[in-house]
């Protein structure tokens, strides 16, 4: 039996690593790292820093080139499924080659493995194929959503009211009418600009928990363009960006 640890490492600040995650790093034989290209080497650098501080001296690192996702495909869900299958093919082969029976492998997952991350689904697919005798353990981490709220010093919900975590794709045609507080992730197209005519505040953050962290907050109609320009400049400078935001109705829906 091979054991795979799926370890949440927080949104970018090494201080967000939990004691449970540090212990899990310390019992890992092989770390599997998905290489996303030269532009995102600083993502690998954080993982290397954590391994250097908490992993055993004899640990090994296996880098696997992350397959490209077909962004021209007509069906989004199908394209993601194909991409996950390609990941599973590569990682299954890497596990078979580099992780012996009885060994412990690990993935260091940005944020929390249970929130908008594909690692858990990929490992589950590898298990379901039955070619390798694999079991997995999930170690939760501090998500970018929690970090966003902490950095802006706000709560995510208001008294007696829910909040929603969703994606930019899901709010493109409108905000849900019965939720006052909407956390948006995976929005590459600044979809919040479609809602500037609504009575909303926005709390936005990029590179949360890192030295490059950027925060903007205020009435959406006043700061939307500032966020668009700030985001564009940051992406051009670093070659990538990870951001999230909270949209908050200023006049809550009656509950």
PDB file of C-alpha atoms in Angstrom:
ATOM      1  CA  UNK A   1       0.000   0.000   0.000  1.00  0.00           C
ATOM      2  CA  UNK A   2       1.245   3.436  -0.987  1.00  0.00           C
ATOM      3  CA  UNK A   3       0.002   6.368   1.119  1.00  0.00           C
ATOM      4  CA  UNK A   4      -0.583   9.726  -0.548  1.00  0.00           C
ATOM      5  CA  UNK A   5      -0.859  12.822   1.635  1.00  0.00           C
ATOM      6  CA  UNK A   6      -2.711  15.785   0.135  1.00  0.00           C
ATOM      7  CA  UNK A   7      -1.447  18.626   2.279  1.00  0.00           C
ATOM      8  CA  UNK A   8      -2.945  22.116   2.314  1.00  0.00           C
ATOM      9  CA  UNK A   9      -0.138  24.646   2.783  1.00  0.00           C
ATOM     10  CA  UNK A  10      -2.103  27.880   3.016  1.00  0.00           C
ATOM     11  CA  UNK A  11      -2.523  30.796   0.652  1.00  0.00           C
ATOM     12  CA  UNK A  12       1.143  31.709   0.427  1.00  0.00           C
ATOM     13  CA  UNK A  13       2.388  32.715   3.867  1.00  0.00           C
ATOM     14  CA  UNK A  14       4.628  29.968   5.344  1.00  0.00           C
ATOM     15  CA  UNK A  15       3.268  31.020   8.739  1.00  0.00           C
ATOM     16  CA  UNK A  16      -0.124  29.628   7.713  1.00  0.00           C
ATOM     17  CA  UNK A  17       1.192  26.066   7.701  1.00  0.00           C
ATOM     18  CA  UNK A  18      -0.652  24.088  10.382  1.00  0.00           C
ATOM     19  CA  UNK A  19       1.019  21.794  12.901  1.00  0.00           C
ATOM     20  CA  UNK A  20      -0.735  18.847  11.232  1.00  0.00           C
ATOM     21  CA  UNK A  21       0.678  19.869   7.849  1.00  0.00           C
ATOM     22  CA  UNK A  22       4.187  20.248   9.273  1.00  0.00           C
ATOM     23  CA  UNK A  23       3.951  16.762  10.785  1.00  0.00           C
ATOM     24  CA  UNK A  24       2.753  15.366   7.451  1.00  0.00           C
ATOM     25  CA  UNK A  25       5.704  16.947   5.628  1.00  0.00           C
ATOM     26  CA  UNK A  26       8.000  15.312   8.145  1.00  0.00           C
ATOM     27  CA  UNK A  27       6.834  11.780   7.320  1.00  0.00           C
ATOM     28  CA  UNK A  28       6.852  12.066   3.533  1.00  0.00           C
ATOM     29  CA  UNK A  29       9.284  10.029   1.437  1.00  0.00           C
ATOM     30  CA  UNK A  30       8.526  11.540  -1.973  1.00  0.00           C
ATOM     31  CA  UNK A  31       6.977  14.889  -2.854  1.00  0.00           C
ATOM     32  CA  UNK A  32       5.257  15.107  -6.226  1.00  0.00           C
ATOM     33  CA  UNK A  33       5.329  18.611  -7.727  1.00  0.00           C
ATOM     34  CA  UNK A  34       3.412  19.703 -10.796  1.00  0.00           C
ATOM     35  CA  UNK A  35       5.643  22.009 -12.824  1.00  0.00           C
ATOM     36  CA  UNK A  36       3.513  24.781 -14.310  1.00  0.00           C
ATOM     37  CA  UNK A  37       6.315  26.424 -16.284  1.00  0.00           C
ATOM     38  CA  UNK A  38       8.953  29.089 -15.750  1.00  0.00           C
ATOM     39  CA  UNK A  39       6.405  31.824 -15.043  1.00  0.00           C
ATOM     40  CA  UNK A  40       5.215  30.053 -11.892  1.00  0.00           C
ATOM     41  CA  UNK A  41       8.551  29.000 -10.435  1.00  0.00           C
ATOM     42  CA  UNK A  42       7.836  31.063  -7.334  1.00  0.00           C
ATOM     43  CA  UNK A  43       4.964  28.677  -6.570  1.00  0.00           C
ATOM     44  CA  UNK A  44       7.474  25.832  -6.550  1.00  0.00           C
ATOM     45  CA  UNK A  45       9.892  27.979  -4.527  1.00  0.00           C
ATOM     46  CA  UNK A  46       7.422  28.243  -1.643  1.00  0.00           C
ATOM     47  CA  UNK A  47       6.984  24.479  -1.625  1.00  0.00           C
ATOM     48  CA  UNK A  48      10.756  24.036  -1.644  1.00  0.00           C
ATOM     49  CA  UNK A  49      11.044  26.396   1.328  1.00  0.00           C
ATOM     50  CA  UNK A  50       8.500  24.378   3.311  1.00  0.00           C
ATOM     51  CA  UNK A  51      10.177  21.092   2.410  1.00  0.00           C
ATOM     52  CA  UNK A  52      13.515  22.514   3.467  1.00  0.00           C
ATOM     53  CA  UNK A  53      12.129  23.502   6.864  1.00  0.00           C
ATOM     54  CA  UNK A  54       9.903  20.544   7.722  1.00  0.00           C
ATOM     55  CA  UNK A  55      10.688  17.521   5.519  1.00  0.00           C
ATOM     56  CA  UNK A  56      13.172  14.775   6.344  1.00  0.00           C
ATOM     57  CA  UNK A  57      16.712  15.239   5.080  1.00  0.00           C
ATOM     58  CA  UNK A  58      16.392  12.170   2.862  1.00  0.00           C
ATOM     59  CA  UNK A  59      13.142  13.188   1.152  1.00  0.00           C
ATOM     60  CA  UNK A  60      12.966  13.136  -2.635  1.00  0.00           C
ATOM     61  CA  UNK A  61      11.185  15.486  -5.049  1.00  0.00           C
ATOM     62  CA  UNK A  62       9.679  14.320  -8.334  1.00  0.00           C
ATOM     63  CA  UNK A  63       8.622  17.072 -10.739  1.00  0.00           C
ATOM     64  CA  UNK A  64       5.957  16.287 -13.322  1.00  0.00           C
ATOM     65  CA  UNK A  65       5.169  18.708 -16.125  1.00  0.00           C
ATOM     66  CA  UNK A  66       1.557  19.827 -15.724  1.00  0.00           C
ATOM     67  CA  UNK A  67      -0.383  19.072 -18.925  1.00  0.00           C
ATOM     68  CA  UNK A  68      -2.013  21.981 -20.710  1.00  0.00           C
ATOM     69  CA  UNK A  69      -5.784  22.286 -20.540  1.00  0.00           C
ATOM     70  CA  UNK A  70      -7.623  22.707 -23.839  1.00  0.00           C
ATOM     71  CA  UNK A  71      -9.196  26.148 -23.442  1.00  0.00           C
ATOM     72  CA  UNK A  72     -10.686  26.043 -26.948  1.00  0.00           C
ATOM     73  CA  UNK A  73     -12.974  23.094 -26.236  1.00  0.00           C
ATOM     74  CA  UNK A  74     -16.707  23.739 -26.475  1.00  0.00           C
ATOM     75  CA  UNK A  75     -17.598  22.051 -23.185  1.00  0.00           C
ATOM     76  CA  UNK A  76     -15.893  23.449 -20.078  1.00  0.00           C
ATOM     77  CA  UNK A  77     -16.678  20.447 -17.865  1.00  0.00           C
ATOM     78  CA  UNK A  78     -15.477  17.995 -20.499  1.00  0.00           C
ATOM     79  CA  UNK A  79     -12.239  19.969 -21.000  1.00  0.00           C
ATOM     80  CA  UNK A  80     -11.566  19.899 -17.259  1.00  0.00           C
ATOM     81  CA  UNK A  81     -12.329  16.174 -17.093  1.00  0.00           C
ATOM     82  CA  UNK A  82      -9.870  15.516 -19.946  1.00  0.00           C
ATOM     83  CA  UNK A  83      -7.234  17.650 -18.221  1.00  0.00           C
ATOM     84  CA  UNK A  84      -7.664  15.785 -14.946  1.00  0.00           C
ATOM     85  CA  UNK A  85      -7.392  12.454 -16.744  1.00  0.00           C
ATOM     86  CA  UNK A  86      -4.132  13.582 -18.375  1.00  0.00           C
ATOM     87  CA  UNK A  87      -2.833  14.620 -14.942  1.00  0.00           C
ATOM     88  CA  UNK A  88      -3.844  11.264 -13.507  1.00  0.00           C
ATOM     89  CA  UNK A  89      -1.980   9.426 -16.291  1.00  0.00           C
ATOM     90  CA  UNK A  90       1.244  11.320 -15.591  1.00  0.00           C
ATOM     91  CA  UNK A  91       1.037  11.136 -11.800  1.00  0.00           C
ATOM     92  CA  UNK A  92       0.085   7.463 -11.771  1.00  0.00           C
ATOM     93  CA  UNK A  93       3.196   6.696 -13.820  1.00  0.00           C
ATOM     94  CA  UNK A  94       5.329   8.852 -11.510  1.00  0.00           C
ATOM     95  CA  UNK A  95       3.991   7.090  -8.409  1.00  0.00           C
ATOM     96  CA  UNK A  96       4.616   3.672  -9.921  1.00  0.00           C
ATOM     97  CA  UNK A  97       8.195   4.605 -10.785  1.00  0.00           C
ATOM     98  CA  UNK A  98       9.274   6.652  -7.778  1.00  0.00           C
ATOM     99  CA  UNK A  99       7.171   5.562  -4.774  1.00  0.00           C
ATOM    100  CA  UNK A 100       7.765   2.057  -3.446  1.00  0.00           C
ATOM    101  CA  UNK A 101       5.096  -0.102  -1.804  1.00  0.00           C
ATOM    102  CA  UNK A 102       4.752   1.000   1.792  1.00  0.00           C
ATOM    103  CA  UNK A 103       6.089   4.463   0.984  1.00  0.00           C
ATOM    104  CA  UNK A 104       4.461   7.822   1.631  1.00  0.00           C
ATOM    105  CA  UNK A 105       4.085  10.400  -1.108  1.00  0.00           C
ATOM    106  CA  UNK A 106       2.660  13.886  -0.846  1.00  0.00           C
ATOM    107  CA  UNK A 107       1.243  16.789  -2.801  1.00  0.00           C
ATOM    108  CA  UNK A 108       1.582  20.281  -1.342  1.00  0.00           C
ATOM    109  CA  UNK A 109      -1.612  22.066  -2.318  1.00  0.00           C
ATOM    110  CA  UNK A 110      -1.967  25.829  -2.388  1.00  0.00           C
ATOM    111  CA  UNK A 111      -4.702  26.893   0.062  1.00  0.00           C
ATOM    112  CA  UNK A 112      -7.035  24.071   1.047  1.00  0.00           C
ATOM    113  CA  UNK A 113      -7.299  20.822  -0.975  1.00  0.00           C
ATOM    114  CA  UNK A 114     -11.090  20.752  -0.575  1.00  0.00           C
ATOM    115  CA  UNK A 115     -11.746  24.158  -2.166  1.00  0.00           C
ATOM    116  CA  UNK A 116     -11.437  24.555  -5.937  1.00  0.00           C
ATOM    117  CA  UNK A 117      -8.408  22.331  -6.367  1.00  0.00           C
ATOM    118  CA  UNK A 118      -8.163  19.276  -8.599  1.00  0.00           C
ATOM    119  CA  UNK A 119      -5.546  17.251  -6.696  1.00  0.00           C
ATOM    120  CA  UNK A 120      -8.052  15.316  -4.610  1.00  0.00           C
ATOM    121  CA  UNK A 121     -10.100  14.329  -7.667  1.00  0.00           C
ATOM    122  CA  UNK A 122      -6.966  13.246  -9.556  1.00  0.00           C
ATOM    123  CA  UNK A 123      -5.750  11.029  -6.719  1.00  0.00           C
ATOM    124  CA  UNK A 124      -9.232   9.541  -6.337  1.00  0.00           C
ATOM    125  CA  UNK A 125      -9.196   8.663 -10.046  1.00  0.00           C
ATOM    126  CA  UNK A 126      -5.835   6.947  -9.672  1.00  0.00           C
ATOM    127  CA  UNK A 127      -7.222   4.913  -6.769  1.00  0.00           C
ATOM    128  CA  UNK A 128     -10.360   4.009  -8.721  1.00  0.00           C
ATOM    129  CA  UNK A 129      -8.330   2.639 -11.642  1.00  0.00           C
ATOM    130  CA  UNK A 130      -6.959  -0.042  -9.333  1.00  0.00           C
ATOM    131  CA  UNK A 131      -3.566  -0.346 -11.011  1.00  0.00           C
ATOM    132  CA  UNK A 132      -1.776   0.904  -7.877  1.00  0.00           C
ATOM    133  CA  UNK A 133      -2.595   0.014  -4.295  1.00  0.00           C
ATOM    134  CA  UNK A 134      -3.029   3.587  -3.038  1.00  0.00           C
ATOM    135  CA  UNK A 135      -4.746   5.230  -0.085  1.00  0.00           C
ATOM    136  CA  UNK A 136      -4.903   8.957   0.524  1.00  0.00           C
ATOM    137  CA  UNK A 137      -5.150  11.294   3.486  1.00  0.00           C
ATOM    138  CA  UNK A 138      -6.247  14.948   3.277  1.00  0.00           C
ATOM    139  CA  UNK A 139      -4.668  17.563   5.546  1.00  0.00           C
ATOM    140  CA  UNK A 140      -6.710  20.799   5.443  1.00  0.00           C
ATOM    141  CA  UNK A 141      -5.069  24.168   4.922  1.00  0.00           C
ATOM    142  CA  UNK A 142      -5.845  27.870   5.264  1.00  0.00           C
ATOM    143  CA  UNK A 143      -7.726  28.874   2.119  1.00  0.00           C
ATOM    144  CA  UNK A 144      -7.373  32.068   0.106  1.00  0.00           C
ATOM    145  CA  UNK A 145     -10.965  32.815   1.114  1.00  0.00           C
ATOM    146  CA  UNK A 146     -10.046  32.833   4.806  1.00  0.00           C
ATOM    147  CA  UNK A 147      -6.916  34.852   4.074  1.00  0.00           C
ATOM    148  CA  UNK A 148      -8.904  37.406   2.048  1.00  0.00           C
ATOM    149  CA  UNK A 149     -11.279  37.978   4.963  1.00  0.00           C
ATOM    150  CA  UNK A 150      -8.423  38.215   7.463  1.00  0.00           C
ATOM    151  CA  UNK A 151      -6.441  40.696   5.373  1.00  0.00           C
ATOM    152  CA  UNK A 152      -9.477  42.948   4.956  1.00  0.00           C
ATOM    153  CA  UNK A 153     -10.471  42.411   8.625  1.00  0.00           C
ATOM    154  CA  UNK A 154     -14.024  41.408   7.775  1.00  0.00           C
ATOM    155  CA  UNK A 155     -16.356  38.503   8.379  1.00  0.00           C
ATOM    156  CA  UNK A 156     -17.585  36.591   5.361  1.00  0.00           C
ATOM    157  CA  UNK A 157     -21.218  36.581   6.411  1.00  0.00           C
ATOM    158  CA  UNK A 158     -23.589  38.835   8.281  1.00  0.00           C
ATOM    159  CA  UNK A 159     -25.843  37.915  11.180  1.00  0.00           C
ATOM    160  CA  UNK A 160     -28.245  35.133  10.259  1.00  0.00           C
ATOM    161  CA  UNK A 161     -27.278  35.230   6.583  1.00  0.00           C
ATOM    162  CA  UNK A 162     -25.349  32.751   4.418  1.00  0.00           C
ATOM    163  CA  UNK A 163     -22.499  33.447   2.061  1.00  0.00           C
ATOM    164  CA  UNK A 164     -21.715  31.780  -1.250  1.00  0.00           C
ATOM    165  CA  UNK A 165     -18.380  30.684  -2.694  1.00  0.00           C
ATOM    166  CA  UNK A 166     -18.512  30.449  -6.469  1.00  0.00           C
ATOM    167  CA  UNK A 167     -16.592  31.256  -9.658  1.00  0.00           C
ATOM    168  CA  UNK A 168     -16.507  34.137 -12.103  1.00  0.00           C
ATOM    169  CA  UNK A 169     -18.148  31.930 -14.701  1.00  0.00           C
ATOM    170  CA  UNK A 170     -21.175  31.444 -12.432  1.00  0.00           C
ATOM    171  CA  UNK A 171     -21.880  35.153 -11.866  1.00  0.00           C
ATOM    172  CA  UNK A 172     -21.460  36.241 -15.485  1.00  0.00           C
ATOM    173  CA  UNK A 173     -25.222  36.351 -16.070  1.00  0.00           C
ATOM    174  CA  UNK A 174     -26.219  37.741 -12.695  1.00  0.00           C
ATOM    175  CA  UNK A 175     -25.798  37.457  -8.944  1.00  0.00           C
ATOM    176  CA  UNK A 176     -27.994  35.095  -6.922  1.00  0.00           C
ATOM    177  CA  UNK A 177     -30.948  37.112  -5.604  1.00  0.00           C
ATOM    178  CA  UNK A 178     -31.048  35.612  -2.117  1.00  0.00           C
ATOM    179  CA  UNK A 179     -27.378  35.862  -1.025  1.00  0.00           C
ATOM    180  CA  UNK A 180     -25.829  39.092   0.237  1.00  0.00           C
ATOM    181  CA  UNK A 181     -22.165  38.016   0.367  1.00  0.00           C
ATOM    182  CA  UNK A 182     -20.583  36.276  -2.612  1.00  0.00           C
ATOM    183  CA  UNK A 183     -16.971  35.095  -2.643  1.00  0.00           C
ATOM    184  CA  UNK A 184     -15.667  34.704  -6.196  1.00  0.00           C
ATOM    185  CA  UNK A 185     -12.685  32.587  -7.216  1.00  0.00           C
ATOM    186  CA  UNK A 186     -11.211  31.628 -10.593  1.00  0.00           C
ATOM    187  CA  UNK A 187     -12.270  34.828 -12.344  1.00  0.00           C
ATOM    188  CA  UNK A 188      -9.827  35.504 -15.167  1.00  0.00           C
ATOM    189  CA  UNK A 189     -12.146  37.998 -16.855  1.00  0.00           C
ATOM    190  CA  UNK A 190     -12.918  40.519 -14.083  1.00  0.00           C
ATOM    191  CA  UNK A 191     -16.577  39.516 -14.160  1.00  0.00           C
ATOM    192  CA  UNK A 192     -17.314  41.905 -11.304  1.00  0.00           C
ATOM    193  CA  UNK A 193     -17.281  44.705 -13.892  1.00  0.00           C
ATOM    194  CA  UNK A 194     -20.650  43.443 -15.129  1.00  0.00           C
ATOM    195  CA  UNK A 195     -22.175  44.443 -11.786  1.00  0.00           C
ATOM    196  CA  UNK A 196     -20.892  47.983 -11.299  1.00  0.00           C
ATOM    197  CA  UNK A 197     -24.442  49.324 -11.595  1.00  0.00           C
ATOM    198  CA  UNK A 198     -25.514  47.370  -8.521  1.00  0.00           C
ATOM    199  CA  UNK A 199     -25.194  48.621  -4.953  1.00  0.00           C
ATOM    200  CA  UNK A 200     -22.179  46.506  -4.001  1.00  0.00           C
ATOM    201  CA  UNK A 201     -18.916  46.756  -2.120  1.00  0.00           C
ATOM    202  CA  UNK A 202     -15.931  44.674  -3.200  1.00  0.00           C
ATOM    203  CA  UNK A 203     -13.043  43.287  -1.165  1.00  0.00           C
ATOM    204  CA  UNK A 204     -10.357  42.093  -3.595  1.00  0.00           C
ATOM    205  CA  UNK A 205      -6.982  40.488  -3.028  1.00  0.00           C
ATOM    206  CA  UNK A 206      -4.217  39.000  -5.169  1.00  0.00           C
ATOM    207  CA  UNK A 207      -1.164  36.909  -4.230  1.00  0.00           C
ATOM    208  CA  UNK A 208      -2.670  36.652  -0.775  1.00  0.00           C
ATOM    209  CA  UNK A 209      -0.211  35.829   1.983  1.00  0.00           C
ATOM    210  CA  UNK A 210       2.867  36.507  -0.152  1.00  0.00           C
ATOM    211  CA  UNK A 211       5.286  39.414  -0.412  1.00  0.00           C
ATOM    212  CA  UNK A 212       3.435  40.451  -3.600  1.00  0.00           C
ATOM    213  CA  UNK A 213       0.050  40.726  -1.885  1.00  0.00           C
ATOM    214  CA  UNK A 214      -2.286  43.433  -3.248  1.00  0.00           C
ATOM    215  CA  UNK A 215      -5.518  44.541  -1.581  1.00  0.00           C
ATOM    216  CA  UNK A 216      -8.263  46.870  -2.846  1.00  0.00           C
ATOM    217  CA  UNK A 217     -11.632  47.524  -1.218  1.00  0.00           C
ATOM    218  CA  UNK A 218     -14.491  49.970  -1.616  1.00  0.00           C
ATOM    219  CA  UNK A 219     -17.747  50.595  -3.476  1.00  0.00           C
ATOM    220  CA  UNK A 220     -17.627  48.494  -6.625  1.00  0.00           C
ATOM    221  CA  UNK A 221     -18.601  51.386  -8.894  1.00  0.00           C
ATOM    222  CA  UNK A 222     -15.646  53.418  -7.594  1.00  0.00           C
ATOM    223  CA  UNK A 223     -12.856  50.825  -7.509  1.00  0.00           C
ATOM    224  CA  UNK A 224     -13.739  48.346 -10.289  1.00  0.00           C
ATOM    225  CA  UNK A 225     -11.533  50.024 -12.887  1.00  0.00           C
ATOM    226  CA  UNK A 226      -8.679  50.383 -10.386  1.00  0.00           C
ATOM    227  CA  UNK A 227      -8.815  46.622  -9.775  1.00  0.00           C
ATOM    228  CA  UNK A 228      -8.872  45.861 -13.512  1.00  0.00           C
ATOM    229  CA  UNK A 229      -5.791  48.014 -14.117  1.00  0.00           C
ATOM    230  CA  UNK A 230      -3.970  46.781 -11.018  1.00  0.00           C
ATOM    231  CA  UNK A 231      -4.669  43.181 -11.972  1.00  0.00           C
ATOM    232  CA  UNK A 232      -3.462  43.680 -15.542  1.00  0.00           C
ATOM    233  CA  UNK A 233      -0.222  45.316 -14.410  1.00  0.00           C
ATOM    234  CA  UNK A 234       0.462  42.621 -11.826  1.00  0.00           C
ATOM    235  CA  UNK A 235      -0.120  39.840 -14.323  1.00  0.00           C
ATOM    236  CA  UNK A 236       2.200  41.446 -16.853  1.00  0.00           C
ATOM    237  CA  UNK A 237       4.875  41.881 -14.197  1.00  0.00           C
ATOM    238  CA  UNK A 238       4.798  38.324 -12.807  1.00  0.00           C
ATOM    239  CA  UNK A 239       3.367  36.363 -15.719  1.00  0.00           C
ATOM    240  CA  UNK A 240       0.528  34.941 -13.611  1.00  0.00           C
ATOM    241  CA  UNK A 241      -1.962  36.005 -10.976  1.00  0.00           C
ATOM    242  CA  UNK A 242      -4.129  34.326  -8.357  1.00  0.00           C
ATOM    243  CA  UNK A 243      -6.861  36.520  -6.919  1.00  0.00           C
ATOM    244  CA  UNK A 244     -10.218  36.293  -5.216  1.00  0.00           C
ATOM    245  CA  UNK A 245     -12.798  38.748  -3.976  1.00  0.00           C
ATOM    246  CA  UNK A 246     -15.968  39.241  -1.955  1.00  0.00           C
ATOM    247  CA  UNK A 247     -18.962  41.081  -3.406  1.00  0.00           C
ATOM    248  CA  UNK A 248     -21.198  42.428  -0.643  1.00  0.00           C
ATOM    249  CA  UNK A 249     -24.631  43.970  -1.053  1.00  0.00           C
ATOM    250  CA  UNK A 250     -24.780  47.268   0.773  1.00  0.00           C
ATOM    251  CA  UNK A 251     -28.534  46.862   1.329  1.00  0.00           C
ATOM    252  CA  UNK A 252     -28.959  43.232   2.451  1.00  0.00           C
ATOM    253  CA  UNK A 253     -31.794  41.154   1.067  1.00  0.00           C
ATOM    254  CA  UNK A 254     -34.554  40.791   3.649  1.00  0.00           C
ATOM    255  CA  UNK A 255     -34.345  37.337   5.180  1.00  0.00           C
TER     256      UNK A 255
END
